[in-house]
CSV table of C-alpha atoms in Angstrom, one decimal:
chain,number,residue,atom,x,y,z
A,1,MET,CA,122.6,91.8,136.0
A,2,ALA,CA,124.3,95.2,135.9
A,3,PHE,CA,121.9,98.1,136.0
A,4,SER,CA,121.1,99.9,132.7
A,5,THR,CA,122.6,97.3,130.3
A,6,ASP,CA,121.5,98.2,126.8
A,7,THR,CA,120.6,95.0,125.0
A,8,ALA,CA,120.8,96.9,121.7
A,9,LEU,CA,124.5,96.0,122.0
A,10,ARG,CA,123.5,92.5,120.8
A,11,ASN,CA,122.9,94.0,117.3
A,12,GLN,CA,126.3,95.8,117.2
A,13,MET,CA,129.9,95.2,116.1
A,14,ILE,CA,133.1,96.1,117.9
A,15,TYR,CA,136.3,96.5,115.9
A,16,SER,CA,139.5,96.1,117.9
A,17,VAL,CA,142.4,98.3,117.0
A,18,PHE,CA,146.1,97.8,118.0
A,19,VAL,CA,147.2,101.3,117.2
A,20,ARG,CA,150.9,100.4,116.9
A,21,ASN,CA,150.3,97.8,114.1
A,22,HIS,CA,147.1,98.9,112.5
A,23,THR,CA,148.8,101.4,110.1
A,24,ARG,CA,152.3,101.8,108.8
A,25,GLU,CA,152.8,104.8,111.0
A,26,GLY,CA,151.2,103.3,114.1
A,27,THR,CA,149.7,106.6,115.3
A,28,PHE,CA,146.4,108.1,116.2
A,29,ARG,CA,146.5,110.5,113.3
A,30,ALA,CA,147.2,107.7,110.8
A,31,LEU,CA,144.3,105.7,112.2
A,32,GLU,CA,141.9,108.5,111.4
A,33,GLY,CA,142.6,107.8,107.7
A,34,ASP,CA,141.0,104.4,108.1
A,35,LEU,CA,137.8,105.4,110.0
A,36,ASP,CA,135.7,105.8,106.9
A,37,ARG,CA,136.4,102.2,105.9
A,38,LEU,CA,135.8,100.9,109.4
A,39,GLN,CA,132.5,102.7,109.5
A,40,ALA,CA,131.6,101.3,106.0
A,41,ILE,CA,132.0,97.7,107.1
A,42,GLY,CA,129.5,98.3,109.9
A,43,THR,CA,131.6,99.2,112.9
A,44,ASP,CA,129.5,100.6,115.8
A,45,ILE,CA,132.3,100.7,118.5
A,46,ILE,CA,136.0,101.1,118.1
A,47,TRP,CA,138.0,99.4,120.9
A,48,LEU,CA,141.5,100.9,121.2
A,49,MET,CA,143.9,98.4,122.8
A,50,PRO,CA,146.0,100.2,125.6
A,51,ILE,CA,146.9,103.7,124.7
A,52,HIS,CA,149.1,104.4,127.7
A,53,PRO,CA,153.0,104.5,128.0
A,54,ILE,CA,154.7,101.1,128.3
A,55,GLY,CA,157.1,100.1,131.0
A,56,VAL,CA,160.8,99.4,130.3
A,57,ILE,CA,161.9,97.1,133.1
A,58,ASN,CA,161.4,93.4,132.0
A,59,ARG,CA,160.0,94.6,128.7
A,60,LYS,CA,159.1,91.8,126.3
A,61,GLY,CA,160.4,92.3,122.7
A,62,THR,CA,161.7,95.5,121.4
A,63,LEU,CA,158.7,97.7,122.1
A,64,GLY,CA,157.0,95.9,125.0
A,65,SER,CA,153.5,94.7,125.6
A,66,PRO,CA,150.8,97.5,125.7
A,67,TYR,CA,149.4,95.5,128.7
A,68,ALA,CA,152.5,96.4,130.8
A,69,ILE,CA,151.4,100.0,131.5
A,70,ARG,CA,153.6,102.6,133.1
A,71,ASP,CA,151.1,105.4,133.7
A,72,TYR,CA,147.3,105.0,133.5
A,73,ARG,CA,146.7,108.7,133.2
A,74,THR,CA,148.8,109.7,130.2
A,75,ILE,CA,149.2,108.8,126.5
A,76,ASN,CA,151.8,106.6,124.9
A,77,PRO,CA,154.0,109.2,123.0
A,78,GLU,CA,154.7,106.6,120.3
A,79,TYR,CA,151.0,107.0,119.2
A,80,GLY,CA,150.9,110.8,119.3
A,81,THR,CA,150.0,113.5,121.7
A,82,TYR,CA,147.0,113.9,124.1
A,83,GLU,CA,145.6,116.4,121.6
A,84,ASP,CA,146.0,113.8,118.8
A,85,PHE,CA,144.0,111.3,120.9
A,86,LEU,CA,141.2,113.8,121.6
A,87,HIS,CA,141.1,114.5,117.8
A,88,LEU,CA,140.8,110.8,117.0
A,89,VAL,CA,137.9,110.3,119.4
A,90,ARG,CA,136.1,113.4,118.0
A,91,GLU,CA,136.5,111.9,114.5
A,92,ILE,CA,135.1,108.6,115.6
A,93,HIS,CA,132.1,110.3,117.2
A,94,ARG,CA,131.6,112.5,114.1
A,95,ARG,CA,131.1,109.3,112.1
A,96,GLY,CA,128.4,108.0,114.5
A,97,MET,CA,130.7,105.4,116.1
A,98,ARG,CA,131.6,105.1,119.7
A,99,CYS,CA,135.1,104.6,121.2
A,100,ILE,CA,136.1,102.4,124.2
A,101,ILE,CA,139.6,102.0,125.6
A,102,ASP,CA,141.4,99.2,127.3
A,103,VAL,CA,141.6,99.2,131.1
A,104,VAL,CA,144.4,97.1,132.5
A,105,TYR,CA,143.7,97.1,136.2
A,106,ASN,CA,145.0,93.7,137.4
A,107,HIS,CA,148.7,94.8,137.0
A,108,THR,CA,151.2,97.5,135.9
A,109,SER,CA,154.7,97.4,134.6
A,110,PRO,CA,157.4,97.0,137.4
A,111,ASP,CA,158.5,100.6,136.8
A,112,SER,CA,155.0,102.1,136.8
A,113,ILE,CA,154.2,105.5,138.4
A,114,LEU,CA,152.2,103.6,141.0
A,115,ALA,CA,154.9,101.1,141.7
A,116,GLN,CA,157.3,104.0,142.4
A,117,GLU,CA,155.0,106.2,144.3
A,118,HIS,CA,152.7,103.7,146.0
A,119,PRO,CA,154.4,100.3,146.6
A,120,GLU,CA,151.7,99.5,149.1
A,121,TYR,CA,149.2,99.2,146.2
A,122,PHE,CA,150.9,96.0,145.1
A,123,LEU,CA,150.9,92.3,145.9
A,124,GLN,CA,154.1,91.5,147.7
A,125,ASP,CA,156.2,88.4,148.2
A,126,ALA,CA,157.7,87.1,151.5
A,127,GLN,CA,160.6,89.6,151.1
A,128,GLY,CA,158.2,92.5,150.6
A,129,GLN,CA,158.8,92.9,146.9
A,130,PRO,CA,156.1,93.4,144.3
A,131,THR,CA,155.1,90.1,142.7
A,132,ARG,CA,152.4,88.5,140.5
A,133,LYS,CA,150.1,85.6,140.5
A,134,VAL,CA,150.9,84.3,137.0
A,135,ALA,CA,154.6,83.6,136.7
A,136,ASP,CA,154.7,83.8,132.8
A,137,TRP,CA,153.6,87.4,132.9
A,138,SER,CA,157.2,88.4,133.6
A,139,ASP,CA,156.8,92.0,132.5
A,140,ILE,CA,154.2,93.0,135.1
A,141,VAL,CA,153.5,93.1,138.8
A,142,ASP,CA,150.0,92.7,140.3
A,143,LEU,CA,148.0,95.3,142.1
A,144,ASP,CA,146.5,94.5,145.5
A,145,TYR,CA,142.8,95.5,145.8
A,146,GLY,CA,142.9,94.9,149.5
A,147,ASN,CA,144.1,98.5,149.7
A,148,LEU,CA,141.0,100.7,149.4
A,149,ASP,CA,143.0,103.8,148.6
A,150,LEU,CA,143.9,102.0,145.3
A,151,TRP,CA,140.2,101.8,144.6
A,152,ARG,CA,139.9,105.6,144.9
A,153,TYR,CA,142.8,106.2,142.6
A,154,GLN,CA,141.6,103.7,139.9
A,155,ILE,CA,138.1,105.1,139.9
A,156,GLU,CA,139.3,108.7,139.6
A,157,THR,CA,141.3,107.6,136.6
A,158,LEU,CA,138.3,105.9,135.0
A,159,CYS,CA,136.2,109.0,135.5
A,160,GLN,CA,139.0,111.1,133.9
A,161,TRP,CA,138.8,109.0,130.7
A,162,ALA,CA,135.0,108.6,130.8
A,163,GLY,CA,134.9,112.4,130.2
A,164,ILE,CA,136.3,111.5,126.7
A,165,VAL,CA,135.4,108.0,125.7
A,166,ASP,CA,132.3,105.9,125.7
A,167,GLY,CA,133.3,102.9,127.6
A,168,PHE,CA,136.0,100.4,128.7
A,169,ARG,CA,137.2,96.9,127.8
A,170,CYS,CA,138.6,95.6,131.1
A,171,ASP,CA,141.6,93.3,130.8
A,172,VAL,CA,141.6,90.2,133.1
A,173,ALA,CA,138.5,91.6,134.7
A,174,SER,CA,138.0,88.3,136.6
A,175,ALA,CA,141.1,89.0,138.7
A,176,VAL,CA,139.8,92.3,140.0
A,177,PRO,CA,137.1,92.2,142.7
A,178,VAL,CA,133.6,92.5,141.3
A,179,GLU,CA,132.8,94.9,144.2
A,180,PHE,CA,135.4,97.3,142.8
A,181,TRP,CA,133.8,97.1,139.3
A,182,GLU,CA,130.4,97.7,140.8
A,183,MET,CA,131.6,100.8,142.6
A,184,ALA,CA,133.5,102.0,139.5
A,185,ARG,CA,130.4,101.6,137.3
A,186,GLU,CA,128.3,103.6,139.7
A,187,LYS,CA,130.8,106.5,139.8
A,188,VAL,CA,131.5,106.5,136.1
A,189,GLU,CA,127.8,106.5,135.2
A,190,GLN,CA,127.7,110.0,136.8
A,191,VAL,CA,130.3,111.2,134.2
A,192,ARG,CA,129.3,109.1,131.2
A,193,PRO,CA,125.7,107.9,131.4
A,194,GLY,CA,125.3,104.7,129.3
A,195,CYS,CA,129.0,103.9,129.5
A,196,ILE,CA,129.8,100.5,127.9
A,197,TRP,CA,131.5,97.9,130.1
A,198,LEU,CA,133.1,94.9,128.4
A,199,ALA,CA,134.9,92.3,130.6
A,200,GLU,CA,137.6,90.0,129.5
A,201,SER,CA,136.2,87.2,131.6
A,202,ALA,CA,138.6,84.3,132.2
A,203,PHE,CA,138.8,80.7,131.0
A,204,SER,CA,137.3,78.3,133.5
A,205,ALA,CA,140.7,76.6,133.7
A,206,TYR,CA,142.3,79.9,134.9
A,207,THR,CA,139.5,80.4,137.4
A,208,MET,CA,139.8,76.9,138.8
A,209,GLU,CA,143.6,77.2,139.1
A,210,MET,CA,143.3,80.5,141.0
A,211,ARG,CA,140.7,79.0,143.3
A,212,ARG,CA,143.0,76.0,143.9
A,213,ARG,CA,145.6,78.5,145.1
A,214,GLY,CA,143.2,80.3,147.3
A,215,ILE,CA,142.9,83.4,145.0
A,216,ARG,CA,139.6,84.8,144.0
A,217,SER,CA,138.6,84.8,140.3
A,218,ALA,CA,135.2,85.9,139.2
A,219,THR,CA,133.0,83.8,136.9
A,220,ASP,CA,131.0,85.3,134.1
A,221,THR,CA,127.9,85.1,136.2
A,222,GLU,CA,129.5,87.2,138.9
A,223,LEU,CA,130.9,89.7,136.4
A,224,TYR,CA,127.5,90.4,135.0
A,225,ARG,CA,126.7,92.3,138.3
A,226,ALA,CA,128.9,95.1,136.9
A,227,PHE,CA,129.4,94.4,133.2
A,228,ASP,CA,127.3,94.6,130.1
A,229,ILE,CA,129.3,92.2,128.0
A,230,THR,CA,131.6,89.3,128.9
A,231,TYR,CA,134.0,87.3,126.7
A,232,ASP,CA,132.9,84.0,125.1
A,233,TYR,CA,135.8,82.2,126.9
A,234,ASP,CA,133.3,80.0,128.8
A,235,VAL,CA,132.6,78.1,125.6
A,236,TRP,CA,135.8,78.8,123.7
A,237,PRO,CA,137.7,75.6,124.6
A,238,CYS,CA,134.8,73.6,123.1
A,239,PHE,CA,135.0,75.7,119.9
A,240,GLU,CA,138.7,75.1,119.6
A,241,GLY,CA,138.1,71.5,120.5
A,242,TYR,CA,135.7,71.0,117.6
A,243,LEU,CA,138.2,72.6,115.2
A,244,THR,CA,140.9,70.2,116.4
A,245,GLY,CA,138.7,67.1,116.7
A,246,ARG,CA,138.8,66.9,120.5
A,247,ASN,CA,135.0,67.2,120.8
A,248,THR,CA,131.9,67.4,118.7
A,249,LEU,CA,130.0,70.3,117.3
A,250,ALA,CA,126.9,69.2,119.2
A,251,GLU,CA,128.9,69.7,122.5
A,252,TYR,CA,129.8,73.2,121.5
A,253,ILE,CA,126.3,74.1,120.5
A,254,ASP,CA,124.9,72.6,123.7
A,255,LEU,CA,127.2,75.0,125.7
A,256,ILE,CA,125.9,78.1,123.8
A,257,ASN,CA,122.4,77.0,124.5
A,258,PHE,CA,123.3,76.6,128.1
A,259,GLN,CA,124.4,80.3,128.2
A,260,GLU,CA,120.9,81.2,127.1
A,261,GLU,CA,119.4,79.1,129.9
A,262,GLN,CA,121.7,80.2,132.7
A,263,TYR,CA,122.7,83.8,132.3
A,264,PRO,CA,120.5,86.8,133.3
A,265,ALA,CA,117.9,87.8,130.7
A,266,ASP,CA,119.8,90.9,129.7
A,267,TYR,CA,123.2,89.1,129.2
A,268,VAL,CA,125.3,90.1,126.3
A,269,LYS,CA,128.1,87.9,125.1
A,270,LEU,CA,131.1,88.9,122.9
A,271,ARG,CA,131.1,86.7,119.8
A,272,PHE,CA,134.4,86.3,117.9
A,273,LEU,CA,136.5,83.8,115.9
A,274,GLU,CA,139.8,85.5,116.9
A,275,ASN,CA,141.3,88.2,119.0
A,276,HIS,CA,144.8,89.5,119.8
A,277,ASP,CA,145.4,86.6,122.2
A,278,GLN,CA,144.2,83.8,119.8
A,279,PRO,CA,145.4,82.4,116.5
A,280,ARG,CA,144.1,83.9,113.3
A,281,ILE,CA,140.9,82.0,112.3
A,282,ALA,CA,142.0,81.8,108.7
A,283,SER,CA,145.0,79.7,109.8
A,284,ARG,CA,142.5,77.2,111.4
A,285,ILE,CA,139.7,77.3,108.8
A,286,GLN,CA,141.4,77.6,105.4
A,287,HIS,CA,138.5,76.8,103.1
A,288,GLU,CA,136.9,80.1,102.0
A,289,THR,CA,133.3,78.9,101.9
A,290,LEU,CA,133.6,77.3,105.3
A,291,LEU,CA,135.2,80.4,106.8
A,292,ARG,CA,132.2,82.4,105.4
A,293,SER,CA,129.8,80.0,107.1
A,294,TRP,CA,131.6,80.5,110.4
A,295,TYR,CA,131.4,84.3,110.1
A,296,ALA,CA,127.7,84.1,109.2
A,297,PHE,CA,127.1,81.9,112.3
A,298,THR,CA,129.1,84.3,114.5
A,299,TYR,CA,127.1,87.4,113.3
A,300,PHE,CA,123.8,85.5,113.8
A,301,GLU,CA,124.5,84.5,117.4
A,302,LYS,CA,123.0,86.4,120.2
A,303,GLY,CA,125.7,88.8,121.3
A,304,THR,CA,128.0,91.6,120.2
A,305,VAL,CA,130.3,90.7,117.3
A,306,LEU,CA,134.1,91.4,117.7
A,307,LEU,CA,136.3,91.8,114.7
A,308,TYR,CA,140.0,92.0,115.4
A,309,SER,CA,142.2,94.4,113.3
A,310,GLY,CA,142.6,92.8,109.9
A,311,SER,CA,140.0,90.1,110.2
A,312,GLU,CA,138.2,91.4,107.2
A,313,PHE,CA,141.1,90.2,105.0
A,314,ALA,CA,141.4,86.8,106.6
A,315,PRO,CA,145.2,86.9,107.3
A,316,THR,CA,146.7,83.7,108.6
A,317,ARG,CA,149.7,85.0,110.6
A,318,ARG,CA,149.2,86.1,114.2
A,319,ILE,CA,150.9,89.4,114.9
A,320,THR,CA,153.2,90.0,117.9
A,321,LEU,CA,152.2,92.3,120.8
A,322,PHE,CA,155.8,93.1,121.6
A,323,ASP,CA,157.3,94.4,118.3
A,324,ALA,CA,156.4,96.5,115.3
A,325,ASP,CA,154.2,94.4,113.0
A,326,ASN,CA,151.4,94.7,110.4
A,327,CYS,CA,147.9,93.5,111.2
A,328,TYR,CA,147.2,92.9,107.5
A,329,ASN,CA,150.2,90.7,106.7
A,330,GLY,CA,149.2,87.4,105.0
A,331,LYS,CA,145.9,88.6,103.5
A,332,GLN,CA,144.0,85.7,102.0
A,333,GLN,CA,140.6,87.1,101.0
A,334,ASP,CA,138.7,90.4,101.0
A,335,LEU,CA,135.7,89.8,103.1
A,336,GLN,CA,134.7,93.4,103.5
A,337,ASP,CA,131.6,93.4,101.4
A,338,TYR,CA,130.5,90.1,102.9
A,339,LEU,CA,130.9,91.2,106.5
A,340,THR,CA,129.2,94.5,105.7
A,341,CYS,CA,126.2,92.4,104.5
A,342,LEU,CA,126.3,90.3,107.6
A,343,LYS,CA,126.3,93.4,109.8
A,344,SER,CA,123.3,94.9,108.0
A,345,ILE,CA,121.5,91.6,108.8
A,346,LYS,CA,122.6,91.5,112.4
A,347,ALA,CA,121.3,95.1,112.9
A,348,THR,CA,117.8,93.8,112.2
A,349,LEU,CA,117.8,90.5,114.1
A,350,PRO,CA,115.1,90.2,116.9
A,351,ALA,CA,118.0,89.8,119.4
A,352,ASP,CA,115.9,90.3,122.5
A,353,SER,CA,113.8,87.2,121.6
A,354,TYR,CA,114.1,83.5,122.5
A,355,PHE,CA,117.3,82.1,120.9
A,356,ARG,CA,118.1,78.5,120.3
A,357,LEU,CA,120.6,76.5,118.2
A,358,GLU,CA,120.2,73.0,116.9
A,359,ARG,CA,123.0,70.8,115.4
A,360,CYS,CA,121.7,68.7,112.5
A,361,THR,CA,123.1,65.8,110.5
A,362,GLY,CA,126.3,66.7,108.7
A,363,ASP,CA,127.3,69.4,111.2
A,364,ILE,CA,124.7,71.9,109.9
A,365,VAL,CA,123.6,74.3,112.6
A,366,VAL,CA,120.1,75.8,112.6
A,367,GLY,CA,119.6,79.0,114.6
A,368,CYS,CA,116.3,80.3,115.7
A,369,TYR,CA,115.0,83.6,117.1
A,370,ASP,CA,111.4,83.5,118.2
A,371,GLY,CA,109.5,86.3,119.9
A,372,PRO,CA,107.2,89.3,119.7
A,373,GLN,CA,109.9,91.2,117.7
A,374,GLY,CA,109.6,88.6,115.0
A,375,LEU,CA,111.3,85.4,113.7
A,376,ALA,CA,114.7,84.8,112.2
A,377,ARG,CA,116.4,81.6,111.0
A,378,GLY,CA,119.9,80.8,110.2
A,379,VAL,CA,121.3,77.7,108.5
A,380,PHE,CA,125.1,77.2,108.8
A,381,PRO,CA,126.8,74.2,107.1
A,382,LEU,CA,129.8,74.2,109.5
A,383,GLY,CA,130.8,70.7,108.4
A,384,GLY,CA,131.2,72.0,104.8
A,385,ALA,CA,128.3,70.1,103.2
A,386,GLY,CA,124.6,70.7,102.7
A,387,GLY,CA,121.5,68.7,103.4
A,388,LYS,CA,117.9,68.9,104.5
A,389,VAL,CA,117.2,70.6,107.8
A,390,PRO,CA,114.2,71.8,109.8
A,391,VAL,CA,113.7,75.5,110.1
A,392,TYR,CA,110.3,75.5,111.8
A,393,LEU,CA,108.6,78.0,109.5
A,394,PRO,CA,105.3,77.8,107.5
A,395,ASP,CA,105.7,76.4,104.0
A,396,GLY,CA,106.4,78.8,101.3
A,397,THR,CA,109.1,80.7,99.4
A,398,TYR,CA,111.7,82.7,101.4
A,399,TYR,CA,114.7,84.6,100.4
A,400,ASN,CA,118.2,84.3,101.7
A,401,ARG,CA,119.2,87.7,103.1
A,402,ILE,CA,122.9,87.0,102.4
A,403,ASP,CA,122.6,86.5,98.6
A,404,GLY,CA,118.9,87.0,97.8
A,405,ALA,CA,118.4,83.5,96.5
A,406,PRO,CA,114.9,82.1,96.8
A,407,LEU,CA,114.4,79.0,99.0
A,408,GLU,CA,111.4,76.7,99.4
A,409,VAL,CA,110.3,75.5,102.8
A,410,ILE,CA,108.3,72.3,102.5
A,411,ASN,CA,106.9,70.5,105.5
A,412,GLY,CA,108.8,72.9,107.7
A,413,SER,CA,112.2,72.0,106.2
A,414,LEU,CA,114.5,73.3,103.5
A,415,CYS,CA,117.5,71.9,101.5
A,416,CYS,CA,120.7,73.8,101.8
A,417,SER,CA,124.0,73.7,99.9
A,418,ASP,CA,127.4,74.5,101.5
A,419,GLN,CA,126.4,78.2,101.6
A,420,PRO,CA,125.0,79.8,104.8
A,421,ILE,CA,121.4,81.0,104.9
A,422,ILE,CA,119.7,83.7,107.0
A,423,LEU,CA,115.9,84.1,106.7
């Protein structure tokens, strides 16, 4: 496990912001106007998707992907000035929140500063031209970490930003050598002690395909040598599979339990129902009560919760990364008060304790925390119906922390409706 990982991250919530589409203006200054609301719903950490200038060559859409970066060391002028960015970070800090930024170190745009000044930093084809490992990513070229001078440049850049922000979400982290991330973490720690490191770890299918082609791709277990948090993509296909009927809920729950059994004791997972690369969850789970149960389950799980821009309003339409759009289009519900309640509960969960999930009849999931910190129980009717389930507590009257309703535990079990319960 990475040194100095703070497991308090398990009780926190990250809110992901795509600056371009989060507000009508799409600027740092406009985003400041939403900080009070984001703080009120329980945000601990604001993750700004890439803030750097976007390349022009092979640009996708009219504005281009923020992940096709032209210059790692400057600010996208569409969002504002460098001073505007500094002011935004100060305002985030003033409200007691932290700020992390996207680090896109697997690739750059074809017309990036590095591609122009240091072509030797890039993966090259048989003709000596910059190339990439994933053909569909047509607006980027891949960096070659066999060049150790590239390591120096990239780490210097991280240290520059670490003087301002509190951490990094590292895009396609699996494709960059873990040894680089370990060195980077060590150097950055000297600038920003306690820096947060979040890895976008890869789907197992991507890792296996890269290995089939003789290309190294790190697993979550390897990434934990350098990172505090990894994505939940190791179990995501089974989550999607349950929603689409390809596999059972029991199979998905078994995989989450397997994480607890196999990862280092201090592991932190990113728990989410959607992000900028995935469909909106409200387009997949359209029943309001069921969606609330899934959110309650997500907040209860051991790990850091991620909300993607607009999630609190359950929009159904996925926004584009390549054009001007609105993260809040297609609002279905206002979940702000509900998610605020869930966050207040999450902040008190004994999340360093033993954690286990059990799938019961009717696709009701019972979650358990047990340890010296205390006990917590969650009952989540993810199949949409209630029933009688074991909660492994002494008999007596308990109160649901979500709505305050009293509940009777008899012979170690309770009866639930279609509403989630946290004790």
